[in-house]
Amino acid sequence: MLPYKRYEVSCFERVVSQSDQVDVAVDNSTLFRWNRWFLDFIEYWLACLRSIDLRFQLDIDPENSPSKDSLTVLERVGRIFGDGPGWLSQMTKPIVNVNLWLQTRSAFLSD
């Protein structure tokens, strides 16, 4: 599970990583909102992982990739956690455990 979310983490993974072949039973506005949520927070999460790595010496070091600038966000995350099932929960776990996970706005609020 993702904190403060109603769907399983596997649903979010499929939507974010396979946006053209989604088999999750949600409407298009929800798909758009999930993708936007991920893109809005991914840089923060990568910074959190860098901080956790420096603090606890876990050897996850997401920012030391030599070709970081030429990689997409998913490729950068994939280099750290792989691209198989469970990558989002693996990324989320250390961030939640050190209390850096932010509660996001309700679906009823818009920009």
Coordinates of N, CA and C in Angstrom, one line a residue:
M1 N 0.8 -1.2 0.0 CA 0.0 0.0 0.0 C 0.9 1.3 0.0
L2 N 0.4 2.3 -0.6 CA 1.0 3.6 -0.5 C 0.3 4.4 0.5
P3 N 1.0 5.1 1.4 CA 0.4 5.9 2.4 C -0.6 6.9 1.8
Y4 N -1.7 7.0 2.4 CA -2.8 8.0 2.0 C -3.4 7.8 0.6
K5 N -3.2 6.6 0.1 CA -3.8 6.2 -1.2 C -4.8 5.1 -1.1
R6 N -5.8 5.0 -1.9 CA -6.8 4.1 -1.8 C -6.6 2.8 -2.6
Y7 N -5.7 2.9 -3.6 CA -5.5 1.7 -4.5 C -4.1 1.1 -4.1
E8 N -4.0 -0.2 -4.5 CA -2.7 -0.9 -4.3 C -1.6 -0.2 -5.0
V9 N -0.4 -0.4 -4.5 CA 0.8 0.1 -5.1 C 1.0 -0.4 -6.6
S10 N 0.6 -1.7 -6.8 CA 0.7 -2.3 -8.1 C -0.1 -1.5 -9.2
C11 N -1.2 -1.0 -8.8 CA -2.1 -0.2 -9.7 C -1.3 1.1 -10.1
F12 N -0.7 1.7 -9.1 CA 0.0 3.0 -9.4 C 1.2 2.6 -10.3
E13 N 1.9 1.5 -10.0 CA 3.1 1.1 -10.8 C 2.7 1.0 -12.3
R14 N 1.6 0.2 -12.5 CA 1.2 0.0 -13.9 C 0.8 1.3 -14.6
V15 N 0.1 2.2 -13.9 CA -0.3 3.4 -14.5 C 0.9 4.3 -14.8
V16 N 1.8 4.4 -13.9 CA 3.0 5.3 -14.1 C 4.0 4.7 -15.1
S17 N 4.2 3.4 -15.1 CA 5.2 2.9 -16.0 C 4.7 2.4 -17.4
Q18 N 3.4 2.2 -17.5 CA 2.8 1.7 -18.7 C 1.6 2.6 -19.1
S19 N 1.8 3.9 -19.2 CA 0.6 4.8 -19.4 C -0.2 4.5 -20.7
D20 N 0.4 3.9 -21.6 CA -0.3 3.6 -22.9 C -1.1 2.3 -22.8
Q21 N -0.8 1.4 -21.9 CA -1.4 0.1 -21.8 C -2.0 -0.2 -20.4
V22 N -2.8 0.7 -20.0 CA -3.3 0.6 -18.6 C -4.5 -0.3 -18.5
D23 N -4.4 -1.2 -17.5 CA -5.6 -2.2 -17.3 C -6.1 -2.0 -15.9
V24 N -6.1 -0.8 -15.4 CA -6.6 -0.5 -14.1 C -8.0 0.1 -14.2
A25 N -8.9 -0.3 -13.4 CA -10.3 0.2 -13.6 C -10.5 1.5 -12.9
V26 N -10.0 2.6 -13.5 CA -10.2 3.9 -13.1 C -10.5 4.8 -14.3
D27 N -11.1 5.9 -14.1 CA -11.4 6.8 -15.2 C -10.1 7.6 -15.6
N28 N -10.2 8.2 -16.8 CA -9.1 8.9 -17.4 C -8.6 10.1 -16.5
S29 N -9.5 10.8 -15.8 CA -9.0 11.9 -15.0 C -8.2 11.3 -13.8
T30 N -8.5 10.2 -13.3 CA -7.7 9.6 -12.2 C -6.4 9.1 -12.7
L31 N -6.3 8.6 -13.9 CA -5.0 8.2 -14.5 C -4.1 9.4 -14.7
F32 N -4.7 10.5 -15.2 CA -4.0 11.8 -15.3 C -3.5 12.3 -14.0
R33 N -4.3 12.2 -13.0 CA -4.0 12.7 -11.7 C -2.8 11.9 -11.0
W34 N -2.9 10.5 -11.2 CA -1.8 9.7 -10.7 C -0.5 10.0 -11.4
N35 N -0.5 10.1 -12.7 CA 0.7 10.4 -13.4 C 1.3 11.8 -13.0
R36 N 0.4 12.7 -12.8 CA 0.9 14.1 -12.4 C 1.4 14.0 -10.9
W37 N 0.7 13.3 -10.1 CA 1.2 13.1 -8.7 C 2.6 12.5 -8.7
F38 N 2.8 11.5 -9.5 CA 4.1 10.8 -9.5 C 5.2 11.8 -10.0
L39 N 4.9 12.5 -11.1 CA 5.9 13.4 -11.7 C 6.1 14.6 -10.8
D40 N 5.1 15.1 -10.0 CA 5.3 16.2 -9.1 C 6.2 15.8 -7.9
F41 N 6.2 14.5 -7.5 CA 6.9 14.2 -6.3 C 8.2 13.4 -6.5
I42 N 8.4 12.9 -7.7 CA 9.6 12.0 -8.0 C 10.9 12.7 -7.6
E43 N 11.1 13.9 -8.0 CA 12.3 14.6 -7.6 C 12.5 14.7 -6.1
Y44 N 11.4 15.0 -5.4 CA 11.5 15.1 -4.0 C 11.9 13.7 -3.4
W45 N 11.2 12.6 -3.9 CA 11.6 11.3 -3.4 C 13.0 10.9 -3.7
L46 N 13.5 11.3 -4.9 CA 14.9 11.0 -5.2 C 15.9 11.7 -4.3
A47 N 15.5 13.0 -3.9 CA 16.3 13.8 -3.0 C 16.2 13.1 -1.6
C48 N 15.0 12.6 -1.2 CA 14.9 11.9 0.1 C 15.8 10.7 0.1
L49 N 15.8 9.9 -1.0 CA 16.6 8.7 -1.0 C 18.1 9.1 -0.9
R50 N 18.5 10.2 -1.6 CA 19.9 10.6 -1.5 C 20.2 11.0 0.0
S51 N 19.3 11.7 0.7 CA 19.5 12.0 2.1 C 19.6 10.8 2.9
I52 N 18.7 9.8 2.7 CA 18.7 8.6 3.5 C 20.0 7.8 3.2
D53 N 20.5 7.8 2.0 CA 21.7 7.2 1.6 C 22.9 7.8 2.4
L54 N 22.9 9.1 2.4 CA 24.0 9.8 3.1 C 24.0 9.6 4.6
R55 N 22.7 9.6 5.1 CA 22.6 9.4 6.6 C 22.8 8.0 7.1
F56 N 22.3 7.0 6.4 CA 22.4 5.7 6.8 C 23.4 4.8 6.0
Q57 N 24.0 5.4 5.0 CA 25.0 4.7 4.2 C 24.4 3.4 3.6
L58 N 23.3 3.5 2.9 CA 22.6 2.3 2.4 C 23.0 1.9 1.0
D59 N 23.9 2.8 0.4 CA 24.4 2.5 -0.9 C 23.3 2.4 -2.0
I60 N 22.3 3.4 -1.9 CA 21.3 3.5 -3.0 C 21.6 4.7 -3.9
D61 N 22.3 5.7 -3.5 CA 22.9 6.8 -4.2 C 22.2 7.1 -5.6
P62 N 21.0 7.6 -5.6 CA 20.3 7.8 -6.9 C 20.9 8.9 -7.7
E63 N 21.6 9.8 -7.1 CA 22.1 11.0 -7.9 C 23.5 10.8 -8.5
N64 N 24.2 9.7 -8.2 CA 25.5 9.5 -8.7 C 25.6 8.8 -10.1
S65 N 24.5 8.7 -10.8 CA 24.5 8.0 -12.1 C 25.2 8.9 -13.1
P66 N 26.2 8.4 -13.8 CA 27.0 9.3 -14.7 C 26.1 9.9 -15.8
S67 N 25.1 9.2 -16.3 CA 24.2 9.7 -17.3 C 22.9 10.1 -16.8
K68 N 22.8 10.7 -15.6 CA 21.6 11.0 -15.0 C 20.8 12.0 -15.9
D69 N 21.4 12.9 -16.5 CA 20.7 13.9 -17.3 C 20.0 13.4 -18.5
S70 N 20.5 12.3 -19.1 CA 20.0 11.7 -20.3 C 18.9 10.7 -20.0
L71 N 18.7 10.3 -18.8 CA 17.7 9.3 -18.4 C 16.4 9.9 -18.1
T72 N 15.3 9.1 -18.4 CA 14.0 9.5 -18.0 C 13.9 9.3 -16.5
V73 N 12.8 9.8 -15.9 CA 12.6 9.6 -14.5 C 12.5 8.1 -14.2
L74 N 11.7 7.4 -15.0 CA 11.5 5.9 -14.7 C 12.8 5.2 -14.9
E75 N 13.7 5.6 -15.8 CA 15.0 4.9 -16.0 C 15.9 5.2 -14.8
R76 N 15.8 6.4 -14.3 CA 16.6 6.7 -13.1 C 16.2 5.9 -11.9
V77 N 14.9 5.8 -11.7 CA 14.3 4.9 -10.6 C 14.7 3.5 -10.9
G78 N 14.6 3.1 -12.2 CA 14.9 1.7 -12.5 C 16.3 1.3 -12.2
R79 N 17.2 2.2 -12.4 CA 18.6 1.9 -12.0 C 18.8 1.6 -10.6
I80 N 17.9 2.2 -9.7 CA 18.1 2.0 -8.3 C 17.3 0.8 -7.9
F81 N 16.0 0.6 -8.3 CA 15.1 -0.4 -7.8 C 14.7 -1.4 -8.8
G82 N 15.2 -1.3 -10.0 CA 14.7 -2.2 -11.0 C 13.4 -1.8 -11.6
D83 N 13.0 -2.5 -12.6 CA 11.7 -2.2 -13.3 C 10.7 -3.3 -13.1
G84 N 10.9 -4.3 -12.3 CA 10.0 -5.4 -12.1 C 8.9 -5.0 -11.1
P85 N 8.0 -5.9 -10.9 CA 6.9 -5.6 -9.9 C 7.5 -5.3 -8.5
G86 N 6.9 -4.3 -7.9 CA 7.3 -3.9 -6.6 C 8.3 -2.7 -6.5
W87 N 8.7 -2.2 -7.6 CA 9.7 -1.1 -7.6 C 9.2 0.1 -6.8
L88 N 7.9 0.4 -7.0 CA 7.4 1.6 -6.3 C 7.3 1.4 -4.8
S89 N 7.0 0.2 -4.3 CA 6.9 0.0 -2.9 C 8.4 -0.1 -2.3
Q90 N 9.3 -0.6 -3.1 CA 10.7 -0.6 -2.6 C 11.2 0.9 -2.5
M91 N 10.8 1.7 -3.4 CA 11.2 3.1 -3.3 C 10.5 3.8 -2.2
T92 N 9.3 3.5 -1.9 CA 8.5 4.2 -0.9 C 8.9 3.8 0.5
K93 N 9.3 2.6 0.7 CA 9.5 2.0 2.1 C 10.5 2.9 2.9
P94 N 11.7 3.1 2.4 CA 12.7 3.9 3.2 C 12.2 5.3 3.4
I95 N 11.5 5.9 2.5 CA 11.0 7.3 2.6 C 10.0 7.3 3.7
V96 N 9.1 6.4 3.8 CA 8.1 6.3 4.8 C 8.7 6.0 6.2
N97 N 9.6 5.1 6.2 CA 10.2 4.7 7.5 C 11.0 5.8 8.2
V98 N 11.5 6.8 7.4 CA 12.2 7.9 8.1 C 11.3 9.1 8.2
N99 N 10.0 8.9 8.0 CA 9.0 10.0 8.1 C 9.2 11.2 7.2
L100 N 9.6 10.9 5.9 CA 9.7 11.9 4.9 C 8.6 11.9 3.9
W101 N 7.7 10.9 4.0 CA 6.5 10.8 3.1 C 5.6 12.0 3.4
L102 N 5.2 12.7 2.3 CA 4.3 13.8 2.5 C 2.9 13.4 2.2
Q103 N 1.9 13.8 3.0 CA 0.5 13.6 2.7 C 0.1 14.5 1.6
T104 N -0.4 14.0 0.6 CA -0.8 14.8 -0.6 C -2.3 15.3 -0.4
R105 N -2.6 16.2 -1.3 CA -4.0 16.8 -1.2 C -5.0 15.8 -1.6
S106 N -6.2 16.1 -1.2 CA -7.4 15.2 -1.5 C -7.7 15.3 -3.0
A107 N -8.3 14.3 -3.6 CA -8.7 14.3 -5.0 C -9.7 15.4 -5.3
F108 N -10.3 15.9 -4.3 CA -11.4 16.9 -4.6 C -10.8 18.3 -4.7
L109 N -9.5 18.5 -4.4 CA -8.9 19.8 -4.6 C -8.2 19.9 -5.9
S110 N -8.2 21.0 -6.5 CA -7.5 21.1 -7.8 C -6.7 22.4 -7.8
D111 N -5.8 22.5 -8.7 CA -4.8 23.7 -8.8 C -5.5 24.9 -9.3

